[in-house]
Coordinates of C-alpha atoms in Angstrom, one line a residue:
X1 CA -5.5 18.6 84.6
X2 CA -4.0 17.4 81.4
X3 CA -1.5 20.4 81.8
X4 CA -0.8 19.7 85.3
X5 CA 0.3 16.1 84.4
X6 CA 2.4 17.3 81.8
X7 CA 4.3 19.6 84.0
X8 CA 4.6 17.3 86.7
X9 CA 6.2 14.7 84.6
X10 CA 8.6 17.3 83.3
X11 CA 9.8 18.1 86.6
X12 CA 10.2 14.5 87.4
X13 CA 12.2 13.8 84.2
X14 CA 14.6 17.0 84.9
X15 CA 15.0 15.8 88.2
X16 CA 16.4 12.2 87.1
X17 CA 18.5 13.9 84.5
X18 CA 20.1 16.4 87.3
X19 CA 21.0 12.8 89.3
X20 CA 22.7 11.7 86.3
X21 CA 24.7 14.8 85.5
X22 CA 25.7 15.0 89.2
X23 CA 26.8 11.6 89.2
X24 CA 29.0 12.1 86.3
X25 CA 30.5 15.4 87.9
X26 CA 31.6 13.2 91.0
X27 CA 33.2 10.1 88.9
X28 CA 35.0 13.0 86.8
X29 CA 36.3 14.5 90.1
X30 CA 37.6 11.0 91.3
X31 CA 39.3 10.4 87.9
X32 CA 41.0 13.8 88.2
X33 CA 42.3 12.6 91.6
X34 CA 43.6 9.6 90.2
X35 CA 45.2 11.6 87.4
X36 CA 46.8 13.6 90.1
X37 CA 48.1 10.5 92.1
X38 CA 49.7 9.0 88.8
X39 CA 51.5 12.4 88.1
X40 CA 53.0 12.3 91.7
X41 CA 53.8 8.4 91.2
X42 CA 55.7 9.1 88.1
X43 CA 57.7 11.9 89.3
X44 CA 60.7 9.8 90.8
X45 CA 61.4 8.3 87.5
X46 CA 61.2 11.9 85.6
X47 CA 63.2 13.3 88.4
X48 CA 66.1 10.7 88.1
X49 CA 65.9 10.9 84.2
X50 CA 66.2 14.9 84.2
X51 CA 68.9 14.6 86.8
X52 CA 71.1 12.0 84.6
X53 CA 70.4 14.2 81.5
X54 CA 71.5 17.5 83.3
X55 CA 74.9 15.9 83.9
X56 CA 75.2 14.4 80.7
X57 CA 74.5 18.0 79.3
X58 CA 77.1 19.3 81.4
X59 CA 79.8 16.7 80.2
X60 CA 78.8 16.8 76.5
X61 CA 78.5 19.7 74.0
X62 CA 75.1 18.4 72.7
X63 CA 75.6 20.4 69.4
X64 CA 78.5 18.4 68.6
X65 CA 76.9 15.1 69.3
X66 CA 75.6 13.4 66.2
X67 CA 72.5 11.5 67.5
X68 CA 69.3 10.7 65.3
X69 CA 66.9 12.5 67.9
X70 CA 69.1 15.5 68.2
X71 CA 69.5 15.9 64.4
X72 CA 67.7 18.9 62.8
X73 CA 66.9 18.3 58.9
X74 CA 65.7 20.7 56.4
X75 CA 61.7 20.5 56.9
X76 CA 59.6 19.3 54.2
X77 CA 57.2 17.5 56.1
X78 CA 55.7 17.5 59.5
X79 CA 53.9 15.1 61.7
X80 CA 51.0 16.4 63.7
X81 CA 50.2 14.5 66.8
X82 CA 46.9 15.4 68.1
X83 CA 45.5 14.3 71.4
X84 CA 41.7 14.5 71.7
X85 CA 39.1 12.6 73.8
X86 CA 37.0 9.4 72.9
X87 CA 33.8 10.9 74.7
X88 CA 31.8 13.9 74.4
X89 CA 29.8 15.7 77.3
X90 CA 33.1 17.6 78.2
X91 CA 32.2 21.3 76.8
X92 CA 34.4 22.7 74.2
X93 CA 37.5 20.5 75.1
X94 CA 37.6 18.2 72.0
X95 CA 36.5 21.3 69.6
X96 CA 39.2 23.6 71.0
X97 CA 42.1 21.1 70.5
X98 CA 40.8 20.0 67.0
X99 CA 40.2 23.6 65.8
X100 CA 44.1 24.3 66.8
X101 CA 45.5 21.3 65.0
X102 CA 43.5 22.3 61.9
X103 CA 44.6 25.9 62.2
X104 CA 48.2 24.5 62.5
X105 CA 47.9 22.4 59.3
X106 CA 46.8 25.4 57.4
X107 CA 49.9 27.4 58.5
X108 CA 52.3 24.6 57.6
X109 CA 50.5 24.4 54.1
X110 CA 50.7 28.1 53.7
X111 CA 54.6 27.5 54.3
X112 CA 54.5 25.0 51.4
X113 CA 55.2 22.2 53.7
X114 CA 53.4 18.6 53.7
X115 CA 51.7 17.3 57.0
X116 CA 50.3 14.2 58.3
X117 CA 48.2 13.2 61.2
X118 CA 48.8 11.0 64.2
X119 CA 45.6 11.0 66.1
X120 CA 44.8 9.9 69.6
X121 CA 41.3 9.7 70.4
X122 CA 37.8 9.1 68.7
X123 CA 36.8 12.4 68.5
X124 CA 39.7 13.8 66.3
X125 CA 39.8 10.4 64.3
X126 CA 36.1 10.9 63.3
X127 CA 36.5 14.9 62.5
X128 CA 39.5 14.4 60.4
X129 CA 38.6 11.2 58.6
X130 CA 35.3 12.8 57.5
X131 CA 37.3 15.3 55.9
X132 CA 39.7 13.1 54.2
X133 CA 43.1 14.4 55.7
X134 CA 46.2 12.5 55.4
X135 CA 46.3 10.4 58.6
X136 CA 49.2 8.0 59.2
X137 CA 47.9 6.1 62.5
X138 CA 45.2 6.3 65.0
X139 CA 44.8 5.5 68.6
X140 CA 41.4 5.0 70.3
X141 CA 39.9 3.2 73.4
X142 CA 43.0 4.5 75.7
X143 CA 42.6 4.3 79.3
X144 CA 41.1 7.6 80.7
X145 CA 44.1 7.9 83.1
X146 CA 47.0 7.3 80.6
X147 CA 49.6 4.7 81.3
X148 CA 53.1 4.4 80.3
X149 CA 52.7 1.6 78.0
X150 CA 50.3 3.7 75.8
X151 CA 52.5 6.5 75.6
X152 CA 55.5 4.0 74.7
X153 CA 53.2 2.8 72.0
X154 CA 52.7 6.1 70.5
X155 CA 56.1 7.2 70.8
X156 CA 57.5 4.1 69.1
X157 CA 55.3 5.1 66.0
X158 CA 56.6 8.7 66.2
X159 CA 60.1 7.6 66.3
X160 CA 59.5 5.3 63.3
X161 CA 58.1 8.1 61.2
X162 CA 61.0 10.3 61.9
X163 CA 64.0 8.2 61.9
X164 CA 62.5 6.8 58.6
X165 CA 62.6 10.4 57.5
X166 CA 58.9 10.3 56.5
X167 CA 58.7 13.4 58.4
X168 CA 61.2 16.0 59.4
X169 CA 59.6 17.5 62.5
X170 CA 57.1 16.0 64.9
X171 CA 54.6 18.7 66.6
X172 CA 52.4 17.6 69.5
X173 CA 48.8 19.4 69.5
X174 CA 47.3 18.8 73.1
X175 CA 45.5 20.7 75.8
X176 CA 47.4 22.1 78.7
X177 CA 45.9 21.8 82.1
X178 CA 45.5 25.1 83.8
X179 CA 42.5 24.7 86.2
X180 CA 39.2 23.0 86.6
X181 CA 37.6 26.1 84.6
X182 CA 40.6 26.7 82.2
X183 CA 42.4 24.8 79.6
X184 CA 44.3 26.0 76.6
X185 CA 45.6 24.1 73.1
X186 CA 49.2 24.3 72.7
X187 CA 51.6 23.1 70.0
X188 CA 54.9 21.9 71.0
X189 CA 58.0 20.4 68.9
X190 CA 58.6 16.9 70.2
X191 CA 61.1 15.6 67.6
X192 CA 64.0 16.6 67.0
X193 CA 64.6 16.9 70.5
X194 CA 66.0 20.2 71.9
X195 CA 69.2 20.1 74.0
X196 CA 68.3 23.3 75.6
X197 CA 65.0 22.0 76.6
X198 CA 66.3 19.0 78.9
X199 CA 65.9 20.8 82.1
X200 CA 64.6 19.6 85.7
X201 CA 62.0 22.0 86.2
X202 CA 58.2 20.8 86.1
X203 CA 55.1 21.3 87.6
X204 CA 52.3 18.8 89.4
X205 CA 48.7 19.8 90.1
X206 CA 46.8 18.9 93.3
X207 CA 43.0 18.8 93.5
X208 CA 41.6 20.2 96.5
X209 CA 38.3 21.3 98.1
X210 CA 37.6 24.7 99.8
X211 CA 34.3 26.0 100.9
X212 CA 32.4 22.5 99.6
X213 CA 33.7 23.3 96.1
X214 CA 36.6 21.7 94.0
X215 CA 39.4 23.7 92.9
X216 CA 42.9 22.8 91.7
X217 CA 46.5 24.2 93.0
X218 CA 49.5 24.1 90.6
X219 CA 52.7 23.6 92.3
X220 CA 56.3 24.2 90.6
X221 CA 58.7 21.4 91.2
X222 CA 62.3 21.9 90.8
X223 CA 64.5 18.7 90.8
X224 CA 67.6 19.1 93.1
X225 CA 70.3 18.0 90.8
X226 CA 73.3 16.4 92.3
X227 CA 76.3 16.9 89.8
X228 CA 78.3 13.7 89.2
X229 CA 81.9 13.7 90.4
X230 CA 84.1 15.1 87.9
X231 CA 86.4 11.8 88.2
X232 CA 83.4 9.5 87.2
X233 CA 84.2 7.2 84.8
X234 CA 81.4 5.5 82.7
X235 CA 81.6 1.9 81.3
X236 CA 80.1 3.2 78.1
X237 CA 80.7 6.3 76.2
X238 CA 78.4 9.0 77.4
X239 CA 77.1 9.6 73.8
X240 CA 75.8 5.7 73.8
X241 CA 74.0 6.5 77.3
X242 CA 72.7 9.6 76.0
X243 CA 71.3 7.9 72.8
X244 CA 69.8 5.2 75.1
X245 CA 68.1 7.7 77.5
X246 CA 66.8 10.2 74.8
X247 CA 63.8 7.7 73.8
X248 CA 62.7 7.5 77.8
X249 CA 62.7 11.2 77.8
X250 CA 60.3 11.6 74.7
X251 CA 58.1 8.8 76.6
X252 CA 58.2 10.8 79.6
X253 CA 57.2 14.1 77.7
X254 CA 54.6 12.2 75.9
X255 CA 53.3 10.7 78.8
X256 CA 53.0 14.0 80.6
X257 CA 50.9 15.7 77.7
X258 CA 48.5 12.6 77.9
X259 CA 48.1 13.2 81.6
X260 CA 47.4 16.8 80.9
X261 CA 45.1 16.3 78.2
X262 CA 43.3 13.6 80.3
X263 CA 43.4 16.1 83.1
X264 CA 41.8 18.8 80.9
X265 CA 39.0 16.5 79.5
X266 CA 37.9 15.3 83.1
X267 CA 37.9 18.8 84.2
X268 CA 36.1 20.2 81.1
X269 CA 33.5 17.3 81.9
X270 CA 33.2 18.4 85.6
X271 CA 32.5 21.9 84.6
X272 CA 30.0 20.8 82.0
X273 CA 28.1 18.6 84.1
X274 CA 28.2 21.0 87.1
X275 CA 26.6 23.7 84.7
X276 CA 24.1 21.1 83.7
X277 CA 22.9 20.3 87.2
X278 CA 22.9 24.1 87.9
X279 CA 20.7 24.6 84.8
X280 CA 18.4 21.7 86.0
X281 CA 18.1 23.2 89.4
X282 CA 16.9 26.5 87.6
X283 CA 14.4 24.6 85.3
X284 CA 13.1 22.9 88.2
X285 CA 12.2 26.3 90.0
X286 CA 10.7 27.5 86.8
X287 CA 8.5 24.4 86.3
X288 CA 7.6 24.3 90.0
X289 CA 6.3 27.9 89.8
X290 CA 4.7 27.1 86.6
X291 CA 2.8 24.1 88.2
X292 CA 1.9 25.9 91.4
X293 CA 0.2 28.9 88.8
X294 CA -1.7 26.2 86.9
X295 CA -2.8 24.4 89.9
X296 CA -4.1 27.6 91.6
X297 CA -5.8 28.7 88.2
X298 CA -7.6 25.0 88.2
X299 CA -8.6 25.4 91.7
X300 CA -9.9 28.7 91.1
X301 CA -11.7 27.6 88.0
X302 CA -13.3 24.6 90.0
X303 CA -14.5 27.2 92.7
X304 CA -16.1 29.6 90.2
X305 CA -17.9 26.7 88.7
X306 CA -19.2 25.5 92.0
X307 CA -20.4 28.9 92.9
X308 CA -22.1 29.5 89.4
X309 CA -23.8 26.3 89.8
X310 CA -25.1 27.1 93.2
X311 CA -26.4 30.5 92.1
X312 CA -28.3 28.9 89.0
X313 CA -29.9 26.6 91.4
X314 CA -30.7 29.3 94.0

């Protein structure tokens, strides 16, 4: 009977755990939807900014424009902005982006270049601090759905590093959101800005349901660029306008990277919790079978004892 009670308690414990993992999966799904809504809400500003930059690109020869954010220097030191999460229970999300950043640092070191980290997320901060790596700044406790204010704060730090020539290039290491079951860490150069990369094409993702299951659809979005009239006069020098817009473009790029990383983390957590719920169901079935077998064995043993006792009395 003691064995039966232990199995019964174990089944109840696994059921309680399954309720928690299923609740966490649904919460992550709701937050993915919020991330989707935020991406959609920021599109009008991103579209208009891309349109203005595209037209300025047509008016100016960017290679002839002497602006700090476009200036390429001889690279001696590189800043690595690494975006991770604050929480666990999201599969290999944090491990993958940390490993990609670590490998990139090794590549830079092999080339004879110095590097320093700017870390977003508690997991990356804890990992690199334990290994005594050069860390310039850390950001933790960000909203799970990133905001423009947070992106602006991080961008200010990056601009300070680049404009003060503490680093000659800034690279971004983040997780690109592909689908609910797939994401990949990528490395992207943030500064200096590449004039050829100032285009109007982008992507948005949509969380949908099909057959009772969540899935993600990515949609290519192309901004309809309307050219400025050729006789348009600017109250300010176009170069000054460009100089004012490039930091906004950097903020927008960084916000999109934060959004992609947040969506990747939430999708990884959804997948991890879904797998945990499935494993709990399998374990409950196995334990239930063991319980029934043990119960049947106990009943059989009791019957044999009764029969044996009756025979002894007879």
